[in-house]
XYZ file of C-alpha atoms in Angstrom:
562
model
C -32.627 50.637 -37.944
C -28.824 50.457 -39.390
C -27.765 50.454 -35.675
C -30.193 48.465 -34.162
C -29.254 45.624 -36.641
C -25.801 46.307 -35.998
C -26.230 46.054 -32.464
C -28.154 42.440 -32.522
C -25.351 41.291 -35.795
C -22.159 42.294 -32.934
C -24.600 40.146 -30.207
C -25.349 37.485 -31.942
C -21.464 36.824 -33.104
C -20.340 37.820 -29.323
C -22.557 35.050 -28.249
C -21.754 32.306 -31.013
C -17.843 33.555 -29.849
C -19.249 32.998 -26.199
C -20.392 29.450 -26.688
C -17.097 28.684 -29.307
C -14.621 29.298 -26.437
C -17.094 27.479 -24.078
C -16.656 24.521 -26.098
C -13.073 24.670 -26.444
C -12.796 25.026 -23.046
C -15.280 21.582 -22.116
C -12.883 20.463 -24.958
C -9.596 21.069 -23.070
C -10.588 19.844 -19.594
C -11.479 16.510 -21.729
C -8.268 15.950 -22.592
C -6.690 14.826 -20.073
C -9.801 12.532 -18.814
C -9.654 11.360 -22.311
C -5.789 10.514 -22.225
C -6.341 8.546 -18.852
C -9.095 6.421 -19.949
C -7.373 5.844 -23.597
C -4.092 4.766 -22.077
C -5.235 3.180 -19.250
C -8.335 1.598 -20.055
C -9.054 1.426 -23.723
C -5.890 0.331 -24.420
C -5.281 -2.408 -22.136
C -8.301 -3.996 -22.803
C -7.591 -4.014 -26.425
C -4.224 -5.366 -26.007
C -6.021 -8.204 -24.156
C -8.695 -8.833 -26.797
C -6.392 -8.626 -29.485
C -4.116 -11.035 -28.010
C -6.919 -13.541 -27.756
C -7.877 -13.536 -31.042
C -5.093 -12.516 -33.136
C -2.351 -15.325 -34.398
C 0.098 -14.923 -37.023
C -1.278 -11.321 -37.672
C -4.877 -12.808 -38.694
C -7.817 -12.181 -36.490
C -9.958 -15.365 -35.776
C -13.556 -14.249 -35.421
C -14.429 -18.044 -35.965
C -13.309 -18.070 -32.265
C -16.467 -16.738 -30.988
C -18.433 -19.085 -32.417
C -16.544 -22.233 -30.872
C -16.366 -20.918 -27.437
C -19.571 -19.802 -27.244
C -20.909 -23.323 -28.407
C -19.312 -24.894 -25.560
C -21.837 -26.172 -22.989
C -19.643 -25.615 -20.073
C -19.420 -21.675 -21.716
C -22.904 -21.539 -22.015
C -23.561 -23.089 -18.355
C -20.886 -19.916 -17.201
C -23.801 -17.491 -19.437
C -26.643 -18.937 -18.197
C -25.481 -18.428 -14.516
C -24.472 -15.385 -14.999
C -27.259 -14.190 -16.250
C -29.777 -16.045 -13.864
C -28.271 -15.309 -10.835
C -27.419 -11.668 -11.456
C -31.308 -11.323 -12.358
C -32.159 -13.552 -9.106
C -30.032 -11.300 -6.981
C -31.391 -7.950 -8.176
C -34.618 -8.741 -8.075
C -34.389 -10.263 -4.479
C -32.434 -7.025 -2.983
C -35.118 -4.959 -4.495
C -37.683 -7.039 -2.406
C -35.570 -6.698 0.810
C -34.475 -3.139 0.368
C -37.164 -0.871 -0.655
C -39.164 -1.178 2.545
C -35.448 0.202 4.205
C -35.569 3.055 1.080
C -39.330 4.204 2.506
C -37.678 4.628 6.478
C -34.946 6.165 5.697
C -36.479 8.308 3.342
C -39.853 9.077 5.043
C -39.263 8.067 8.898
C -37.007 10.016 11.473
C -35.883 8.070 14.253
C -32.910 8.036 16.673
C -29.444 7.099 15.084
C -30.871 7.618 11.455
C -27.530 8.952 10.231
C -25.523 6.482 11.756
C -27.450 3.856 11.053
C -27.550 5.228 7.177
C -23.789 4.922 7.251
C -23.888 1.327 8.892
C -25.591 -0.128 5.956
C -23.635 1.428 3.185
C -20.641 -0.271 4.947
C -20.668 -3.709 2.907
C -21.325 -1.418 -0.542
C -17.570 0.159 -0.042
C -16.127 -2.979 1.661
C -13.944 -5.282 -0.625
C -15.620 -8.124 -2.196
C -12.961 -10.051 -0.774
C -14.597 -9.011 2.610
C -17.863 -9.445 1.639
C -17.303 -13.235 0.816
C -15.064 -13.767 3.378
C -17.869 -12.394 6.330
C -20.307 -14.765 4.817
C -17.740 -17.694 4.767
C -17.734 -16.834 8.614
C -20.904 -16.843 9.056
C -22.734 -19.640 6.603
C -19.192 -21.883 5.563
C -17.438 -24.869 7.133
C -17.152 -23.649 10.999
C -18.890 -20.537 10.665
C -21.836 -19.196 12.479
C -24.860 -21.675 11.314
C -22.360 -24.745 10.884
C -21.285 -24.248 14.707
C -25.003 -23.705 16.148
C -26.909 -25.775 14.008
C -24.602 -27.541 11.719
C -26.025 -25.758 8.880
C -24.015 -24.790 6.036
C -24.727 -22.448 2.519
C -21.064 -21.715 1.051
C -22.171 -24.701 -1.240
C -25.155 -23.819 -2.820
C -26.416 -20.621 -4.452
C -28.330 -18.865 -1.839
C -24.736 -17.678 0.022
C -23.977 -15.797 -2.984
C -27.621 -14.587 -3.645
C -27.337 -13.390 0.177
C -24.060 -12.034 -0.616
C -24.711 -9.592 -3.180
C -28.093 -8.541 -1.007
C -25.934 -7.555 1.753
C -23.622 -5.691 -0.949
C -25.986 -3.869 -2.550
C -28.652 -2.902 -0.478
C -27.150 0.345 0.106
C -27.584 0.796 -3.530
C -31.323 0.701 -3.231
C -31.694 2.949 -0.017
C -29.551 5.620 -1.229
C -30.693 5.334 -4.834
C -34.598 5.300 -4.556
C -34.370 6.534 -0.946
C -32.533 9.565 -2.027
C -35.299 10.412 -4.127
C -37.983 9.462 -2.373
C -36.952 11.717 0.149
C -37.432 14.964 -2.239
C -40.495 13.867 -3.266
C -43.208 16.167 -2.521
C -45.775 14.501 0.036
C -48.311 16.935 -0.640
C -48.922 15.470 -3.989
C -50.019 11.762 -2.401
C -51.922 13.815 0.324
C -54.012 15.543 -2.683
C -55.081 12.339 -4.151
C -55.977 10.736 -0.734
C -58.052 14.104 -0.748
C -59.984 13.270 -3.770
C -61.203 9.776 -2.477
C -58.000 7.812 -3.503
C -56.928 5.225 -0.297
C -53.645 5.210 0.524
C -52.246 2.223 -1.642
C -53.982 3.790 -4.461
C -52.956 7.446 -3.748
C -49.544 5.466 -3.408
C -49.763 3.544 -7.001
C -50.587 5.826 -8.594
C -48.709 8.820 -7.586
C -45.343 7.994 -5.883
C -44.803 4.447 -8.071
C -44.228 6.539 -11.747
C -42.300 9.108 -10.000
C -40.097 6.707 -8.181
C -39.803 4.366 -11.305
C -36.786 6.153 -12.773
C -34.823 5.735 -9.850
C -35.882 2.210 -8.931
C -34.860 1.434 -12.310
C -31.716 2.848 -12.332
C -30.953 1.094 -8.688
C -32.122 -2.367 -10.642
C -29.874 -1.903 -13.493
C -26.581 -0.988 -10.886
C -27.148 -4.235 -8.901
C -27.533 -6.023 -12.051
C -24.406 -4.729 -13.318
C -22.972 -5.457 -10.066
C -23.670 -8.649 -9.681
C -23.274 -9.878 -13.111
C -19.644 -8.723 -12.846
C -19.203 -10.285 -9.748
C -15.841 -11.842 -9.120
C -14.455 -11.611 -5.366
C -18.095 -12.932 -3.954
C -18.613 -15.992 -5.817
C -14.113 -16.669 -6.601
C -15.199 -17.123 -2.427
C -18.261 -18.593 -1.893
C -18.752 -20.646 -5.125
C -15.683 -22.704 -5.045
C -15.661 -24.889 -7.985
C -19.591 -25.584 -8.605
C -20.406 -21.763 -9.225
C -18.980 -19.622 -11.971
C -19.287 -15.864 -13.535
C -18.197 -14.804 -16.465
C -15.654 -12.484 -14.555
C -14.748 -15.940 -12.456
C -14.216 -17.601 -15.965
C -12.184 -15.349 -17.368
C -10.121 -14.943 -13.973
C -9.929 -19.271 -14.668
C -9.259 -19.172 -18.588
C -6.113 -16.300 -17.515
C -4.200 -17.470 -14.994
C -5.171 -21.676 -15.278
C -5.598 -22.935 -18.119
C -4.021 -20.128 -20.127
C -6.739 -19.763 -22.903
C -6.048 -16.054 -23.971
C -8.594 -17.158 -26.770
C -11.646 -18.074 -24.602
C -10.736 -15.102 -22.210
C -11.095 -12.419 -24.908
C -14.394 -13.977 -26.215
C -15.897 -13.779 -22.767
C -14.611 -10.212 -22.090
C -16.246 -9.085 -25.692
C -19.583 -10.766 -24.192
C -19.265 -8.844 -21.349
C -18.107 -5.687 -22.544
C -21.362 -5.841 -24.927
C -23.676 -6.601 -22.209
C -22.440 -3.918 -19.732
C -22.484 -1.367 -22.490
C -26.083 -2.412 -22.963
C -27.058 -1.733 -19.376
C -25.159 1.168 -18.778
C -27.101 2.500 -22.079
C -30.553 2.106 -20.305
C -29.158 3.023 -16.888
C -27.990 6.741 -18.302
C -32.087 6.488 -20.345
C -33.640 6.267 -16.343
C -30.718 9.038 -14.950
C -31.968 11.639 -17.553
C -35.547 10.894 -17.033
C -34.963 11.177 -13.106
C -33.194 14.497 -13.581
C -35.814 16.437 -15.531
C -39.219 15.075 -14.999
C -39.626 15.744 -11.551
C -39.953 19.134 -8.750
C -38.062 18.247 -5.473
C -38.590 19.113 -2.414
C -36.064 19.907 0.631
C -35.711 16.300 1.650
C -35.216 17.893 5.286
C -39.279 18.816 5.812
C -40.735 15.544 4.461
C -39.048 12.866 7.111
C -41.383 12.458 10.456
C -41.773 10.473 13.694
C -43.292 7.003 12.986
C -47.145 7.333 13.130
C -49.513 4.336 13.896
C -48.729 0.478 14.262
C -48.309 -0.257 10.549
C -45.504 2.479 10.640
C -43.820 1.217 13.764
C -43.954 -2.349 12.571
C -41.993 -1.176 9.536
C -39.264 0.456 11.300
C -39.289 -2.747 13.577
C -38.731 -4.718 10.270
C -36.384 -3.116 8.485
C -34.079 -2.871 11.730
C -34.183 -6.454 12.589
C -33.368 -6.957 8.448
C -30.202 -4.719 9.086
C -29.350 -6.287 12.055
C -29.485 -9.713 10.340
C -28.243 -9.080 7.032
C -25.263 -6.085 7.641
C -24.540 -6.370 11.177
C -24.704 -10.052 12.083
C -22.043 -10.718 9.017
C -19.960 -8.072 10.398
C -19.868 -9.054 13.699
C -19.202 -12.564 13.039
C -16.535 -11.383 10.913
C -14.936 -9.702 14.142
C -15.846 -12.540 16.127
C -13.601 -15.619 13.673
C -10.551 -12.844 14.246
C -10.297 -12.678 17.972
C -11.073 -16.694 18.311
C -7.259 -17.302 18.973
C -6.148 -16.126 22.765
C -4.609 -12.940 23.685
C -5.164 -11.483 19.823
C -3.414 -13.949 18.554
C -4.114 -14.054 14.817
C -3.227 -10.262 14.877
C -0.509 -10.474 16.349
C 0.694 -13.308 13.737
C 0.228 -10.474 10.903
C 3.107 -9.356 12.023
C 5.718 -12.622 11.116
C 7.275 -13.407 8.003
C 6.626 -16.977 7.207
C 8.312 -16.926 3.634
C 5.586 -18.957 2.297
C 2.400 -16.766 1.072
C 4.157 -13.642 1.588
C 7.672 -12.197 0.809
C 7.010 -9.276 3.996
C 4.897 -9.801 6.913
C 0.838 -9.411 6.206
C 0.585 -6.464 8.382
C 2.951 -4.573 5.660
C -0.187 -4.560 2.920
C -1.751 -2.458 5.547
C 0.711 0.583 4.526
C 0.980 -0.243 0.799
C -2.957 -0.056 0.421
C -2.890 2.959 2.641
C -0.124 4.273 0.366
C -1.584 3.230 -2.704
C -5.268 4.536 -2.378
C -4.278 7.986 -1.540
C -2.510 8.343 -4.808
C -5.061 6.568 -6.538
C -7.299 8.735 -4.798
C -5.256 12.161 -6.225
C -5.426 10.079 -9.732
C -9.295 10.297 -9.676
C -10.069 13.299 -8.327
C -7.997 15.200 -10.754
C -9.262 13.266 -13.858
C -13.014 12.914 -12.800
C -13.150 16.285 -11.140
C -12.197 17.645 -14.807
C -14.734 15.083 -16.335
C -17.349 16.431 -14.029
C -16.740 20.398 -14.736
C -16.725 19.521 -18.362
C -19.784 17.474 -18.322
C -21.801 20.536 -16.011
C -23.789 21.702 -19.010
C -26.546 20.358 -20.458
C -26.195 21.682 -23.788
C -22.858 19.542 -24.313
C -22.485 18.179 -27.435
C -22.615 14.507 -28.450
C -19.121 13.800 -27.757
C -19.184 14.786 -24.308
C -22.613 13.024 -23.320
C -20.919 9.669 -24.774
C -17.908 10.339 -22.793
C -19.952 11.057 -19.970
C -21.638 7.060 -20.907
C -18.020 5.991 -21.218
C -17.250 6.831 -17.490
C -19.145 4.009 -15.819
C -17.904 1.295 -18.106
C -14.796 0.472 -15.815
C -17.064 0.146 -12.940
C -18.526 -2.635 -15.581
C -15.990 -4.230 -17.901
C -13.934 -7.592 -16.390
C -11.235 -5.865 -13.882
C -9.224 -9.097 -14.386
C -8.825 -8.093 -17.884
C -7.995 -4.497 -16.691
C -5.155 -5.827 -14.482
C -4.334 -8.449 -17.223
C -4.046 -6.279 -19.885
C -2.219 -3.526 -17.706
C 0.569 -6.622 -17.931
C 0.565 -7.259 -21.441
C 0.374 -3.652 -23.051
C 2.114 -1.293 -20.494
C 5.463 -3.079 -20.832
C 7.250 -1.410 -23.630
C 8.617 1.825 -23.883
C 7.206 4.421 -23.655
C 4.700 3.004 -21.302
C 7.369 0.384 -19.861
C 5.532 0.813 -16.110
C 5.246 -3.188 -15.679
C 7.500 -3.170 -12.754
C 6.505 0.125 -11.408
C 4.608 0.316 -8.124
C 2.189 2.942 -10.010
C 0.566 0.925 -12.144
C -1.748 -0.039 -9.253
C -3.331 2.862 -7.786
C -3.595 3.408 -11.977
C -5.899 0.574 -12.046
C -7.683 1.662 -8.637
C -8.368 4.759 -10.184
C -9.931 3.591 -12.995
C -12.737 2.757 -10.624
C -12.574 5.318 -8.345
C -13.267 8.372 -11.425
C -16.956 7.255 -11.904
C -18.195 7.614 -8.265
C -16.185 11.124 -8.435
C -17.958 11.795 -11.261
C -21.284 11.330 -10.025
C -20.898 12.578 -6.593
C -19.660 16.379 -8.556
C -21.801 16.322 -11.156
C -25.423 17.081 -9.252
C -23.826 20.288 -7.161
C -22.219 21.109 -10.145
C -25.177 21.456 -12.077
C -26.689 23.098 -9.642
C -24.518 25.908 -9.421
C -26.545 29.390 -11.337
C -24.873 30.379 -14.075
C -25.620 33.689 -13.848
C -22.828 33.638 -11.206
C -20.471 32.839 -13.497
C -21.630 35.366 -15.941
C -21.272 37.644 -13.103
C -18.227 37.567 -12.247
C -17.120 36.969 -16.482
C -19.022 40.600 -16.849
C -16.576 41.873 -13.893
C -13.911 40.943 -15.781
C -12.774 37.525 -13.905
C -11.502 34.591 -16.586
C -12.784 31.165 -16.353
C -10.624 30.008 -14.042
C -10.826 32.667 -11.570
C -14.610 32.698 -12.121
C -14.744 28.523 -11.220
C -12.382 29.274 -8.497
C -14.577 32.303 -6.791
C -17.506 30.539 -7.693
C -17.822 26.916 -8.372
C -15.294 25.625 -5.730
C -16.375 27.377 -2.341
C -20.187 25.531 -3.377
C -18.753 21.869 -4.261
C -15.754 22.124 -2.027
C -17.814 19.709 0.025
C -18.764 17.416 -2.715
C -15.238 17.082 -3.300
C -14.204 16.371 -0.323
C -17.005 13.292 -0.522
C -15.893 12.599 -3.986
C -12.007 12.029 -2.798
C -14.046 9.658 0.109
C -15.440 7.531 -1.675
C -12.716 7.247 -4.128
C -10.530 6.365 -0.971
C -12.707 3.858 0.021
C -13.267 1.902 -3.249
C -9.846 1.692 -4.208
C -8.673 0.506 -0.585
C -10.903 -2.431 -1.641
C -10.314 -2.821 -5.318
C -8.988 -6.732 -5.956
C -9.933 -8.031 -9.859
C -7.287 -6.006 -11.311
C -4.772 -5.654 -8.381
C -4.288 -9.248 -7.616
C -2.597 -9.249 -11.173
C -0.273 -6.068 -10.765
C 0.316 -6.193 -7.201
C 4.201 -7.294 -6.248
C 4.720 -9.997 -3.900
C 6.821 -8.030 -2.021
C 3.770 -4.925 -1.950
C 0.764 -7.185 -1.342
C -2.852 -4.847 -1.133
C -4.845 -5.603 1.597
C -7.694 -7.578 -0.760
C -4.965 -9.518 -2.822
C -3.250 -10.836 1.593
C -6.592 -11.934 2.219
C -7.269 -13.852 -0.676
C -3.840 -15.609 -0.727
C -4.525 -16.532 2.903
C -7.790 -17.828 2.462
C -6.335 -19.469 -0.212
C -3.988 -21.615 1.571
C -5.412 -24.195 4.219
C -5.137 -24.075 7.957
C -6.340 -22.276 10.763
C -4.135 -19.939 11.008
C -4.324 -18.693 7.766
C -8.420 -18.606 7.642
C -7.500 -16.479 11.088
C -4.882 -14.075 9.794
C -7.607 -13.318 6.894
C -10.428 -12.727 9.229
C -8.005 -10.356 11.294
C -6.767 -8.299 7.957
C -10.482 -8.221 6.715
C -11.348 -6.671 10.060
C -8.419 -3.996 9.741
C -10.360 -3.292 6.460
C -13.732 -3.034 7.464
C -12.832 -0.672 9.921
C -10.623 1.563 7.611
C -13.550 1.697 4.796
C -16.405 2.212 7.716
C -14.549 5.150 9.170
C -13.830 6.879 6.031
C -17.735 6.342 5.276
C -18.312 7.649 8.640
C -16.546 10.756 7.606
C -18.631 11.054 4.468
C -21.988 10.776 5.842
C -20.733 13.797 7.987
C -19.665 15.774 4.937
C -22.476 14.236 2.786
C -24.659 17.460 1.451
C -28.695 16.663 -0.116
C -27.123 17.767 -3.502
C -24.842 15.228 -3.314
C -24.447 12.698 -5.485
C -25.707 9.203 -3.881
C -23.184 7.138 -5.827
């Protein structure tokens, strides 16, 4: 008895020593994530607020109460709001019959076609408003046929974020649906239930969880919207992430800037609280199938009609924007607007336009680096699900920059990163810094699924054989998520090619981005300008829908959708 409680005493402190160095080992790849998002996020933002509403060394909380009294404030709220609830709730309407196809039809050209429509989601929002400026603004598409024109009234931006965020639905609920076990519906049709009833209620409550989570990320994207409605608004339609661009760099109101970043910051942290609530419940409440065996040809006329309709809604909404897009570049003879990329006119630029091709080039592949070695760590420290409280908030932490104002980001980068030690103001890192920033949380979630799908008893394995925890994540771990990775560093290569609300503030003049040249041209009147944007926003387009090309090659079911 004296040895068999001797025996369970030395295994019971060998496994509370087990899970102690666990935990200082989640601990230590935390630190530098940690660092990174302290330095280069926290702090910046800070900086900003406290500038705002700090004078003379006394904070003036009274300030929030006299900017958000303001009618012109509230108007700014009540947009924001509205619209951002209009535009989710009208993408969910247009894009869940496209989430059912791709997730339960197989047709010809399904993965390309998947890839086609998650174009606009990693374009540039600078792109995105400057397509539908072709297409619905003064001499676009509808103005030139019928002499129709929407870049003055609410529905181009509604439109807008559709066409941005539809992807979000299709690979969100579509990803799921996918995995979902038909046999289930085809049980309750079995027991007398018709098919919108076997439907309702069967596949609705298991799909719920992810079409809430998909509602809450085109919320958040849309009620941070800047580049789409900076575009297509003008001066009659305003966000709070327009407002604050206005209050910074206008009028100069540091004051009325921090207030609306504080209102911002609390209502993003709000939604990214319920959007992590609908992840967890879609992680462990439901048995998945191989989404492989449940996609089949189209069967009967409703079916076909479907397909029909969701192809002509690509073809209207992602294609025809695209194309026009394409079509406003080559409108000058012999390529002429490209061709003009390549002169220095001294006026918007210090270097010729076709030299933020390079820089962004150059730039996003270190900000790529920058994100896959900070979220990669974030995502093998966040594997478990026994991690403590710390690391689930940090885990909640990750998707704020996708959330909080990137103008203050690239404001704040200004104000606070321009003493020693952190004197980087004039450096050319500070933006693929600020790219970064955005790029971690789509490496995060891309990792995390394969991660956790790895068996631990592998790594136990090869700890019993004597391997440390390096060698056992390196024989292990990596040859399974190598792929993920490799989508991870994709995606983070596409979003930070595009990134603009924090770059247009950090980039030189001499080292334009490709975003920040086609919002100064489009910014300064004439043909020629609106043409050398169109032609630059092309180059774009084409960069971002060949790297996504590349993905949906690499892109594994246990992959993270976004």
């Amino acid at each position: 008895m004296d040895v068999a409680g001797t025996e369970v005493g030395r295994e019971a402190r060998a496994g509370t020593a087990s899970r102690a160095r666990g935990n200082a080992a989640r601990l230590g790849l935390l630190a530098l994530p940690v660092a990174f998002f302290a330095v280069f996020f926290a702090y910046p933002v800070a900086a900003i607020v406290g500038r705002g509403l700090k004078a003379d060394g006394t904070w003036r909380f009274g300030r929030l109460a006299d900017v958000l009294t303001q009618s012109d404030i509230r108007h700014v709220l009540w947009f924001t709001t509205w619209q951002a609830l209009a535009s989710t709730a009208l993408t969910l309407l247009i894009a869940l019959p496209g989430a059912y196809v791709f997730a339960r039809l197989d047709f010809p050209g399904k993965q390309v076609l998947r890839a086609v429509v998650t174009v606009p989601f990693v374009l540039p929002t600078v792109v995105v408003g400057t397509a539908f400026l072709a297409l619905v603004g003064r001499g676009g598409l509808l103005d030139d046929l019928w002499g129709v024109r929407l870049d003055t009234t609410v529905w181009a931006i509604l439109l807008a974020h559709v066409f941005f965020n539809y992807a979000v639905v299709v690979r969100t609920v579509g990803g799921l649906w996918a995995q979902l076990d038909p046999r289930q519906e085809e049980a309750a049709r079995m027991l007398g239930a018709s098919r919108l009833g076997a439907w309702r209620s069967v596949t609705l409550p298991a799909l719920g969880p992810a079409v809430a989570a998909a509602a809450l990320m085109v919320f958040l994207f849309t009620f941070t919207s800047f580049g789409v409605v900076q575009i297509l608004g003008g001066p009659t339609f305003s966000t709070l992430e327009v407002e604050i661009y206005r209050q910074t760099t206008e009028v100069f109101d540091l004051a009325t800037a921090a207030v609306l970043t504080m209102v911002q910051f609390a209502a993003v942290g709000a939604v990214l609280a319920v959007h992590a609530w609908t992840v967890r419940r879609r992680e462990t409440a439901l048995r998945l199938v191989d989404a492989s065996v449940t996609a089949r040809r189209p069967r009967g006329a409703g079916q076909w009609a479907l397909l029909a309709g969701v192809l002509a809604v690509v073809a209207l909404l992602i294609l025809l924007p695209l194309a026009v897009l394409v079509q406003r570049s080559l409108d000058a003879p012999g390529f002429g607007y490209y061709r003009a990329l390549t002169s220095e006119d001294g006026g918007t630029f210090l270097v010729p336009p076709i030299d933020a091709i390079g820089n962004s080039l150059s730039y996003a592949v270190v900000a790529t680096a920058i994100a896959v070695l900070v979220g990669g760590l974030a995502a093998v420290a966040l594997t478990r699900r026994d991690a403590g409280r710390f690391v689930r908030g940090f885990d909640a932490l990750l998707m704020l920059p996708l959330g909080v104002s990137a103008v203050t980001v690239g404001f704040g980068f200004l104000i606070a990163l321009d003493e020693p030690p952190l004197n980087l103001r004039a450096s050319w890192i500070l933006v693929p810094l600020a790219q970064a920033l955005v790029g971690v949380p789509f490496v995060v979630r891309t990792m995390l699924p394969v991660l956790r799908a790895v068996d631990v008893r592998l790594r136990e394995a090869a700890a019993v054989l004597g391997a440390s925890p390096w060698r056992a994540w390196r024989e292990v771990d990596l040859p399974m998520v190598r792929r993920a990775l490799l989508v991870a560093a994709g995606f983070a290569f596409a979003v930070s090619l595009g990134e603009f609300g924090a770059t247009v503030f950090i980039a030189r003049p001499d080292n334009p981005t490709l975003p920040v040249a086609v919002a100064r041209l489009l910014g300064r009147p004439g043909d020629l300008n609106y043409g050398q944007a169109m032609a630059l926003s092309t180059i774009l387009m084409v960069v971002c829908a060949a790297a996504l090309l590349v993905l949906e090659r690499l892109r594994t079911d246990r992959t993270g959708e976004f």
